[in-house]
mmCIF file with all atom_site columns, C-alpha atoms in Angstrom:
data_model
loop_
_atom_site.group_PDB
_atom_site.id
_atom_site.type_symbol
_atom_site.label_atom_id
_atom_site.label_alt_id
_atom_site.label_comp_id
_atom_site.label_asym_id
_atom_site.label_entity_id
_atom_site.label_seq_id
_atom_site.pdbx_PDB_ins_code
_atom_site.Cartn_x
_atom_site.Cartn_y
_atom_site.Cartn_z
_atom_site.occupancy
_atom_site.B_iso_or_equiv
_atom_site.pdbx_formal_charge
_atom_site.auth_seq_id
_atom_site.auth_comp_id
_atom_site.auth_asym_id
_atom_site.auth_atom_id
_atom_site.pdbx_PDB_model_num
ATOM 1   C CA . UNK A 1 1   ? -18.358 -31.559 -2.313  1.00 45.00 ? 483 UNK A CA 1
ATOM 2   C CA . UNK A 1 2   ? -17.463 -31.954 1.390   1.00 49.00 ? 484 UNK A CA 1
ATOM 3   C CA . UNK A 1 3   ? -13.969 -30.577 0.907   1.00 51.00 ? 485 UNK A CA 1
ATOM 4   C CA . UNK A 1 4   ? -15.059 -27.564 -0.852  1.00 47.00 ? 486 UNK A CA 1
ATOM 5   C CA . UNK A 1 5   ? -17.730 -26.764 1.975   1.00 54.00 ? 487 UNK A CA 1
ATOM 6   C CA . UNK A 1 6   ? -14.791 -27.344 4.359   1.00 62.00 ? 488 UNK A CA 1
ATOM 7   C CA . UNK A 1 7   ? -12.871 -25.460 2.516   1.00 59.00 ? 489 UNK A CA 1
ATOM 8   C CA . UNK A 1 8   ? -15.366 -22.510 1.948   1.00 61.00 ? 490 UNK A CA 1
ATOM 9   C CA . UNK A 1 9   ? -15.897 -22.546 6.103   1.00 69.00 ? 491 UNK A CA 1
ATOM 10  C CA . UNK A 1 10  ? -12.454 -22.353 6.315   1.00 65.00 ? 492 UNK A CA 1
ATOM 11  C CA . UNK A 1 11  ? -12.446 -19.205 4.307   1.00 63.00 ? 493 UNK A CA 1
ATOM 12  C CA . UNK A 1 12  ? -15.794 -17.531 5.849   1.00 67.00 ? 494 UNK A CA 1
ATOM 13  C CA . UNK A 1 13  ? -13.910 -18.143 9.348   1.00 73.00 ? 495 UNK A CA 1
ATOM 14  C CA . UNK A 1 14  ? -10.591 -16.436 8.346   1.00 70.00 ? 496 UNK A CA 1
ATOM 15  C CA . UNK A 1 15  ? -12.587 -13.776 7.184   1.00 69.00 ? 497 UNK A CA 1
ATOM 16  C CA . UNK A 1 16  ? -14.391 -13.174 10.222  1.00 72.00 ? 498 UNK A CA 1
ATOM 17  C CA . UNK A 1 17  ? -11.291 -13.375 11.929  1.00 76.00 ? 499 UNK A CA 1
ATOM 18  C CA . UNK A 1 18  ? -9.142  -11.033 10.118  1.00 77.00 ? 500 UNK A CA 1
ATOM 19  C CA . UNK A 1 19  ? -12.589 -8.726  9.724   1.00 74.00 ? 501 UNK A CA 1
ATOM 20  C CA . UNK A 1 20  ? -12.775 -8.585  14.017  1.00 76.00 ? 502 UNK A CA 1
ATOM 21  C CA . UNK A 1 21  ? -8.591  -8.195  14.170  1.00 81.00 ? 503 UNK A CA 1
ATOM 22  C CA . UNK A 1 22  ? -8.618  -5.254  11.974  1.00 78.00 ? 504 UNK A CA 1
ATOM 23  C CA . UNK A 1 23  ? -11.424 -4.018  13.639  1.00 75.00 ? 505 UNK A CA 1
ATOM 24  C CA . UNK A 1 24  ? -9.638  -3.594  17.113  1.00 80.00 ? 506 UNK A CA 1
ATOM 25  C CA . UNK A 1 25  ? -6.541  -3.009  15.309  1.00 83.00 ? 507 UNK A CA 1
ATOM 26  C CA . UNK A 1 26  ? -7.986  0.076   13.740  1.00 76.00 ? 508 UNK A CA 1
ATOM 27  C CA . UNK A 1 27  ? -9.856  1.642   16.813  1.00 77.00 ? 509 UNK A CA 1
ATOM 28  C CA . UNK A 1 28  ? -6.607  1.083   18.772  1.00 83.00 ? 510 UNK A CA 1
ATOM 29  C CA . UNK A 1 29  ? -4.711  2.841   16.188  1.00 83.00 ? 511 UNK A CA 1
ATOM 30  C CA . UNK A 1 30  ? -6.892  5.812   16.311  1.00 80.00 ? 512 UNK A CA 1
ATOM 31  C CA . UNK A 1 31  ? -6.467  6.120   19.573  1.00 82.00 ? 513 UNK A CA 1
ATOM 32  C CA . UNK A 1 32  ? -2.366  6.211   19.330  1.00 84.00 ? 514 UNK A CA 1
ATOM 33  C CA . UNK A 1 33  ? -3.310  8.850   16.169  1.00 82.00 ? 515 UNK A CA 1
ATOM 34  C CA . UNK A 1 34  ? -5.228  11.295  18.502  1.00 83.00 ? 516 UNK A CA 1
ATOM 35  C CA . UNK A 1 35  ? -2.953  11.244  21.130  1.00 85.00 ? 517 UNK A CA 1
ATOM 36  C CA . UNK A 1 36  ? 0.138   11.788  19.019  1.00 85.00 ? 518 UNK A CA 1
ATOM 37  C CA . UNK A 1 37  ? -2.011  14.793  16.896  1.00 84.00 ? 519 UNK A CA 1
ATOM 38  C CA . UNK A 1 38  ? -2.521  16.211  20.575  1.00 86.00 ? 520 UNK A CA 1
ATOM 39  C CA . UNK A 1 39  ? 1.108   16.269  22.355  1.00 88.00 ? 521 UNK A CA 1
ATOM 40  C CA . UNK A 1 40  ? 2.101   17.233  18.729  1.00 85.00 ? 522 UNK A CA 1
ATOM 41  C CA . UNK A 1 41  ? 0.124   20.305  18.869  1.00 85.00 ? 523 UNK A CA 1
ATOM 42  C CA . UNK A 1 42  ? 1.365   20.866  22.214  1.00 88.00 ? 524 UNK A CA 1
ATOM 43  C CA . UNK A 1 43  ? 5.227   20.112  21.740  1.00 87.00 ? 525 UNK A CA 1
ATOM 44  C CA . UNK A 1 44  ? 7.915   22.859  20.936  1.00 88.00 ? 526 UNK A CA 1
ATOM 45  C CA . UNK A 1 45  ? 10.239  20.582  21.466  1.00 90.00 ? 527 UNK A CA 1
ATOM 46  C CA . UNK A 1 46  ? 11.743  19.879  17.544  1.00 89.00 ? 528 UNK A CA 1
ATOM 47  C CA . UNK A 1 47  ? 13.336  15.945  18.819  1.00 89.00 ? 529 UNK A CA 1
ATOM 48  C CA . UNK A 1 48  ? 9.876   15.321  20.530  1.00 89.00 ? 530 UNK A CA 1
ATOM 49  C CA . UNK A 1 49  ? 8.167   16.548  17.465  1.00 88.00 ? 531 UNK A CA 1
ATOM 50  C CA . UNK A 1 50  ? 10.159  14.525  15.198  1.00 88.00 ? 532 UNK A CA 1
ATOM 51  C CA . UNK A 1 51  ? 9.499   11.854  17.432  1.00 89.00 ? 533 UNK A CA 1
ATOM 52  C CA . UNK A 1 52  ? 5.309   12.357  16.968  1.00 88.00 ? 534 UNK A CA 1
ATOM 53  C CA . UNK A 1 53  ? 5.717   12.551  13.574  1.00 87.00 ? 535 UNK A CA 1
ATOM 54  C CA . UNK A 1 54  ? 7.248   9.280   13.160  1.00 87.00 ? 536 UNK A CA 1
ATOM 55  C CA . UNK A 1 55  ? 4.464   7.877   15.677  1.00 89.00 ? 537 UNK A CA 1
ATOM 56  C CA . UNK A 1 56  ? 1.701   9.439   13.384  1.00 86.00 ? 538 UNK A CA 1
ATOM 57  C CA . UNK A 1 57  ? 3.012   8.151   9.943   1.00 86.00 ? 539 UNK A CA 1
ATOM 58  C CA . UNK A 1 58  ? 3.369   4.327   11.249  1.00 85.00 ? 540 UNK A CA 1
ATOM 59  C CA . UNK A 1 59  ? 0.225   4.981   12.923  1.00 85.00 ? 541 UNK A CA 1
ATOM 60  C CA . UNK A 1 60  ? -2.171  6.308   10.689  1.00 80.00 ? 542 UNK A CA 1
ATOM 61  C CA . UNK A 1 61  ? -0.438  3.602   7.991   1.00 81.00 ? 543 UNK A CA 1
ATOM 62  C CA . UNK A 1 62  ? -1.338  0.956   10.331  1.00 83.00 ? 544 UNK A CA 1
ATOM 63  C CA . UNK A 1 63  ? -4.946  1.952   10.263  1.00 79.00 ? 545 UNK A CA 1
ATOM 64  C CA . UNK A 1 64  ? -5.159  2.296   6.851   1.00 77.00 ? 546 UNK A CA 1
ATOM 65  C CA . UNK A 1 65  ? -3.837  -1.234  6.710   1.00 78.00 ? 547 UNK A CA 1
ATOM 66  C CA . UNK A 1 66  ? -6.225  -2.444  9.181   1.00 79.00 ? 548 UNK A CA 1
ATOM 67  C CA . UNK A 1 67  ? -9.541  -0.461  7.333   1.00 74.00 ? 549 UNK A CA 1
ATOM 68  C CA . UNK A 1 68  ? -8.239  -2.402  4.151   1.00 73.00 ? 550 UNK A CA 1
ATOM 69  C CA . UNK A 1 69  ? -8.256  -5.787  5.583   1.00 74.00 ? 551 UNK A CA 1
ATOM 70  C CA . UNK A 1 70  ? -11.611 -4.810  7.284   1.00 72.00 ? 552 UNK A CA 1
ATOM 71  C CA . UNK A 1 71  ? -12.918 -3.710  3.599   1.00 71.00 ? 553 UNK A CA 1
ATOM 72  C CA . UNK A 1 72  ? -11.651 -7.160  2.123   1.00 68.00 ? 554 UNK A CA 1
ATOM 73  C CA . UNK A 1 73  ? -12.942 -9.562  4.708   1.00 68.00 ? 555 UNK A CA 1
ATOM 74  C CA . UNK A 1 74  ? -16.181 -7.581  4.565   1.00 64.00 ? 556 UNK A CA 1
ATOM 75  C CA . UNK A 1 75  ? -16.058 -8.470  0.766   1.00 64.00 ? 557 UNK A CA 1
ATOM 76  C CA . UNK A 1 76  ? -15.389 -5.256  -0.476  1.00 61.00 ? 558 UNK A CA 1
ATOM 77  C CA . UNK A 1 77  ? -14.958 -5.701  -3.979  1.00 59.00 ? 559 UNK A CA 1
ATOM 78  C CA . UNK A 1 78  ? -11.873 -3.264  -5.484  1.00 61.00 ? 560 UNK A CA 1
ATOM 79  C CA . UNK A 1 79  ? -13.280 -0.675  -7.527  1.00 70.00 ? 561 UNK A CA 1
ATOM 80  C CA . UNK A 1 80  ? -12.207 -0.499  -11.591 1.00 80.00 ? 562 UNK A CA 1
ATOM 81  C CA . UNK A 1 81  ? -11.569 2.757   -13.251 1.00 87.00 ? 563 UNK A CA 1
ATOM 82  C CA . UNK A 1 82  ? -9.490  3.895   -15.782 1.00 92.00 ? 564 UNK A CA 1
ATOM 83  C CA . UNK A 1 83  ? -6.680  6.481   -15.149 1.00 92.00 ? 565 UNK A CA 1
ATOM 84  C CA . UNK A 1 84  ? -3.195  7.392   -15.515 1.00 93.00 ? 566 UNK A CA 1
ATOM 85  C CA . UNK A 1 85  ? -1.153  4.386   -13.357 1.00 94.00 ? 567 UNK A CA 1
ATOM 86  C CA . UNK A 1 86  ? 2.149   6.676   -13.756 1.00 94.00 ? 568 UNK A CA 1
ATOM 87  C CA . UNK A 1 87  ? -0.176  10.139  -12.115 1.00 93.00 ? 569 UNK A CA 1
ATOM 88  C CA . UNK A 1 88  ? -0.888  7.822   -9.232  1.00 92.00 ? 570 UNK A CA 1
ATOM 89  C CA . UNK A 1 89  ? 2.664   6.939   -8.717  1.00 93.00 ? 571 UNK A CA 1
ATOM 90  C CA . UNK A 1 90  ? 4.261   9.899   -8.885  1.00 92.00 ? 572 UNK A CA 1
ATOM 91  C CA . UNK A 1 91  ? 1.566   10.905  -6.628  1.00 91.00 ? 573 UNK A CA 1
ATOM 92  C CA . UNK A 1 92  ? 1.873   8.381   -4.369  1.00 87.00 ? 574 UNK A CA 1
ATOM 93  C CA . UNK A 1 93  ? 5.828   8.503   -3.715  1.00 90.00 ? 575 UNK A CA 1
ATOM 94  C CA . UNK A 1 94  ? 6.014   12.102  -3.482  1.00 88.00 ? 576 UNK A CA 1
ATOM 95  C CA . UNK A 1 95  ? 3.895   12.108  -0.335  1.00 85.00 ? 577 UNK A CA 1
ATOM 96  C CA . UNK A 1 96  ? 5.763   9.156   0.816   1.00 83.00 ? 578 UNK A CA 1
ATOM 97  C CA . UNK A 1 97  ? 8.790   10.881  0.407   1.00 83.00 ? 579 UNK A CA 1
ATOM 98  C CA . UNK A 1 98  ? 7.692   14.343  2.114   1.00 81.00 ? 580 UNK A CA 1
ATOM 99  C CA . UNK A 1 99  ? 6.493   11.757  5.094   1.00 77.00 ? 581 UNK A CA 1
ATOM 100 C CA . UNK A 1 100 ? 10.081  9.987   5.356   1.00 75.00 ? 582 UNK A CA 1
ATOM 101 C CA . UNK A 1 101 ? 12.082  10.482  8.436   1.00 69.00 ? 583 UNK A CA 1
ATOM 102 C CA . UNK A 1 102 ? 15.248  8.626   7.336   1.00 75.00 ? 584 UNK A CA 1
ATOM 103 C CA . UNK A 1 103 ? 17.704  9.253   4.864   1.00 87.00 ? 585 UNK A CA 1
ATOM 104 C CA . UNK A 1 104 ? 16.659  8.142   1.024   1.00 88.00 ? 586 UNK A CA 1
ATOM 105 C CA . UNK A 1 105 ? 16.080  9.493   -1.830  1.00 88.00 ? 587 UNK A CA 1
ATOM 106 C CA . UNK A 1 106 ? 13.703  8.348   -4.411  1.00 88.00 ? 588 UNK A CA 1
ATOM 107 C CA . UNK A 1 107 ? 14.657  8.302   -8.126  1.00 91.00 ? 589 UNK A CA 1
ATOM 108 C CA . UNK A 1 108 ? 11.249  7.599   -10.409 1.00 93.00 ? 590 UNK A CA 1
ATOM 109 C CA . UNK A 1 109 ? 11.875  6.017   -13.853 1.00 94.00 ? 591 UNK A CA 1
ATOM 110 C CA . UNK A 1 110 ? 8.167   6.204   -15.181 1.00 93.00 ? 592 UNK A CA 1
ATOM 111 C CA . UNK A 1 111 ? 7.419   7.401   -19.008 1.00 91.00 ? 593 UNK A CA 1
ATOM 112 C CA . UNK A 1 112 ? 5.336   10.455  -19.289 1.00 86.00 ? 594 UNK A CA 1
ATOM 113 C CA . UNK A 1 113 ? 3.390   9.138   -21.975 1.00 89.00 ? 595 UNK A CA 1
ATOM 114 C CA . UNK A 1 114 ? 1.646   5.188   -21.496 1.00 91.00 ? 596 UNK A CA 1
ATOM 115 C CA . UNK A 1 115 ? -1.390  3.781   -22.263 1.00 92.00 ? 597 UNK A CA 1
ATOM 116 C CA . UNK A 1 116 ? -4.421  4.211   -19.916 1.00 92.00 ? 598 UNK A CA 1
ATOM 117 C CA . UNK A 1 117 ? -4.445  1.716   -16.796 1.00 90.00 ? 599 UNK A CA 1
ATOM 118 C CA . UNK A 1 118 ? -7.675  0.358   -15.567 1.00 89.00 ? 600 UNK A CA 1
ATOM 119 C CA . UNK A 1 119 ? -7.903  -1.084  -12.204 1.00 84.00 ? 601 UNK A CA 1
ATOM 120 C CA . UNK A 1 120 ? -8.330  0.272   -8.419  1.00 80.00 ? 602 UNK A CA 1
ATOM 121 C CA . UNK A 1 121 ? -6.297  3.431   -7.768  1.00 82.00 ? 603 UNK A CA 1
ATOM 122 C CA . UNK A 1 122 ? -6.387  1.862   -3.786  1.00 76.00 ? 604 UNK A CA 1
ATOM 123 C CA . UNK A 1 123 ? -5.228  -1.740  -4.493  1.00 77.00 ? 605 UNK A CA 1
ATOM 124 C CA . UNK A 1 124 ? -2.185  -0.157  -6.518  1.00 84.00 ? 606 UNK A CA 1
ATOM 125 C CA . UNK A 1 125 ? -1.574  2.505   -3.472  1.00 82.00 ? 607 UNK A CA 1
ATOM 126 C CA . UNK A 1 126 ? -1.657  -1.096  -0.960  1.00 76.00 ? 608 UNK A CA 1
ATOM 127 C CA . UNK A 1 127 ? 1.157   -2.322  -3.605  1.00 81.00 ? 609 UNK A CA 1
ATOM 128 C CA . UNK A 1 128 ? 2.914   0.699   -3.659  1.00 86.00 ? 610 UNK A CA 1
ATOM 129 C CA . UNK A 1 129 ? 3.235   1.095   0.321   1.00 81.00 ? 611 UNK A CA 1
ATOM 130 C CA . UNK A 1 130 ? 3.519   -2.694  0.415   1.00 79.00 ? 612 UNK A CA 1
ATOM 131 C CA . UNK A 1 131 ? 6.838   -1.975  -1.857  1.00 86.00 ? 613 UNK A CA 1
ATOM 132 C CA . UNK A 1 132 ? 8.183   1.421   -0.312  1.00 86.00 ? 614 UNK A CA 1
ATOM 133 C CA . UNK A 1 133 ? 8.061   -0.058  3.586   1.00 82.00 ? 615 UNK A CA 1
ATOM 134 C CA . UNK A 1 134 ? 9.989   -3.242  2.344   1.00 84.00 ? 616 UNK A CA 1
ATOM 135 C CA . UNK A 1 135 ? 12.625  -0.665  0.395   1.00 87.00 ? 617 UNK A CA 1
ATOM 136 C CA . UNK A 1 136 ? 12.669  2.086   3.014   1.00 85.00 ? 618 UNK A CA 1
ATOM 137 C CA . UNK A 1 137 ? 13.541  -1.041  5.826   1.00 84.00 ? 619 UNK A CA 1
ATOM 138 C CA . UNK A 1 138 ? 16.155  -2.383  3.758   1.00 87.00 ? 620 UNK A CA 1
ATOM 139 C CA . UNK A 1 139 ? 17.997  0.969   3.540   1.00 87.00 ? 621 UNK A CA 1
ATOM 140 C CA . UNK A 1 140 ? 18.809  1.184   7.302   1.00 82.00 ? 622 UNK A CA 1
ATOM 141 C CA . UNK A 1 141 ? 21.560  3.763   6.838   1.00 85.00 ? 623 UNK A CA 1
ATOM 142 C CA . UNK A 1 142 ? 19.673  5.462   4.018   1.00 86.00 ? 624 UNK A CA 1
ATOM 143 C CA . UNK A 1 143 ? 20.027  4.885   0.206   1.00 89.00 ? 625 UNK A CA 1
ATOM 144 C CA . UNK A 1 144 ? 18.351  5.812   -3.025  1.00 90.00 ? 626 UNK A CA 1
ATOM 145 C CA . UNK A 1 145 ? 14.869  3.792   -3.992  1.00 91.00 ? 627 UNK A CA 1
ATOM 146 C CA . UNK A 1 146 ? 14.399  3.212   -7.284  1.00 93.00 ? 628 UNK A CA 1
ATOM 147 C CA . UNK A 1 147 ? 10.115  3.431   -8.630  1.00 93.00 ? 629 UNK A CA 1
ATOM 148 C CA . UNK A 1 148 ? 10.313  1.580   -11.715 1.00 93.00 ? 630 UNK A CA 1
ATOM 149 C CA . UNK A 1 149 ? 7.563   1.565   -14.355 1.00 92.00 ? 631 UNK A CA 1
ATOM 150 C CA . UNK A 1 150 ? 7.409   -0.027  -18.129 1.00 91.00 ? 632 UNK A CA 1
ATOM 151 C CA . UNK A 1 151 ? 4.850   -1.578  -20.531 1.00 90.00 ? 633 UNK A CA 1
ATOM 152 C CA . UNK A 1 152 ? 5.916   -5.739  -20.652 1.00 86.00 ? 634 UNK A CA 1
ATOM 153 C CA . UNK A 1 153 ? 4.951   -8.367  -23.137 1.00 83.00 ? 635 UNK A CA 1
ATOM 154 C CA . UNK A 1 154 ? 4.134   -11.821 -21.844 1.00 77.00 ? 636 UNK A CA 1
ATOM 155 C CA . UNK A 1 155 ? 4.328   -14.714 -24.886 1.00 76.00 ? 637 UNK A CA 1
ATOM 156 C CA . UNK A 1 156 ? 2.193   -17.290 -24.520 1.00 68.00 ? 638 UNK A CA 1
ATOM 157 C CA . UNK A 1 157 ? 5.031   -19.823 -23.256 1.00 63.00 ? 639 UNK A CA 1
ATOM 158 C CA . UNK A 1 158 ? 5.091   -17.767 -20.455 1.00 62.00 ? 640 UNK A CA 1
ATOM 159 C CA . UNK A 1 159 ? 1.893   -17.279 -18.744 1.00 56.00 ? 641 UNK A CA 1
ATOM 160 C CA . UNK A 1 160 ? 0.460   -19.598 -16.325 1.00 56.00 ? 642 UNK A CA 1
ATOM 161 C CA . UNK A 1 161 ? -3.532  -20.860 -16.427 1.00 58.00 ? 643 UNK A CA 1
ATOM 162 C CA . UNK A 1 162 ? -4.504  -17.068 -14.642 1.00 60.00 ? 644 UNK A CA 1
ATOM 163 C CA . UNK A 1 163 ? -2.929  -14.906 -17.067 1.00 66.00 ? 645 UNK A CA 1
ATOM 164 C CA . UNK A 1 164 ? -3.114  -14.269 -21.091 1.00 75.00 ? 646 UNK A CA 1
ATOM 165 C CA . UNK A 1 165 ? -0.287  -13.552 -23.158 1.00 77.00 ? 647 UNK A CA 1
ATOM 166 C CA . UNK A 1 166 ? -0.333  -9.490  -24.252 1.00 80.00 ? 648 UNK A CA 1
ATOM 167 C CA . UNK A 1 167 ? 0.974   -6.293  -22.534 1.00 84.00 ? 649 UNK A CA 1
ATOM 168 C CA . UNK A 1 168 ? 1.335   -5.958  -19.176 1.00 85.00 ? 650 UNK A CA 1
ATOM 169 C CA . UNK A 1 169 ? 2.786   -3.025  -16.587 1.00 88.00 ? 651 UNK A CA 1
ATOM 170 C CA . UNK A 1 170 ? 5.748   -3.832  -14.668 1.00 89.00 ? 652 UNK A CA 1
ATOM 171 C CA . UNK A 1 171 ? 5.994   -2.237  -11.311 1.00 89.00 ? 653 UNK A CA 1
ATOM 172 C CA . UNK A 1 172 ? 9.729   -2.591  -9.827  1.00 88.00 ? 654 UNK A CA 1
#
């Protein structure tokens, strides 16, 4: 019983931790937002505004980062609905792609038709960024990213104590 109270205070601190660092994270990102929306507004110049632009995306995905974390260690709890996982993708990467400075592509191999996904459409978007910044860094010179989405079957021999054997999506 003492280790698990230790182990829950551990918890409740890190919490509270993260909770106050995404805090001051996000009000210092807002701050780099409204400044780069202002000399954006004001700037002719096309490098300069290419320049803001970059700014503003890394910016305003570092405070949606931060408001996440601050969400979670708050104990937010992820909200379940039922929708179409391969609407929210396509969604999802064509912003990302309209918001890209460098050089990539994106090729999206997602059937039209699957079954109904239930879940948070926000904790898949955190996966999906989570997957496109790791991608878009690892094609320095540019490249094509591949969104990958398909119905998989895990047997029973294959699952672990936290997972049941049946039909799963794969996200690659």
């Amino acid at each position: 019983i003492l280790k698990y109270e230790t182990e829950k205070e551990r918890l409740n601190i890190a919490q509270g931790l993260s909770g106050g660092i995404a805090h001051l994270i996000n009000n210092e990102m807002q701050v780099v937002v409204a400044t780069a929306e202002m000399l954006l507004s004001k700037t002719e110049c096309e490098v300069n505004r290419d320049h803001l632009e970059t700014i503003l995306k890394s910016s305003n995905q570092s405070s949606s980062h931060a408001a996440n974390l601050l969400a979670y260690a708050q104990g937010g709890v992820p909200q379940s609905e039922t929708f179409e996982l391969q609407t929210v993708i396509y969604e999802f990467v064509q912003k990302w792609q309209e918001e890209l400075t460098k050089n990539i592509t994106f090729s999206l191999d997602i059937p039209k038709s699957l079954p109904l996904f239930t879940g948070d459409p926000m904790q898949i978007k955190i996966v999906l960024a989570t997957l496109l910044e790791n991608a878009e860094e690892a094609c320095e010179k540019g490249g094509n990213i591949v969104v990958s989405l398909a119905l998989d079957s895990l047997e029973k021999d294959c699952v672990s104590r936290s997972l049941n054997s049946g039909c799963y999506f794969k996200l690659t």
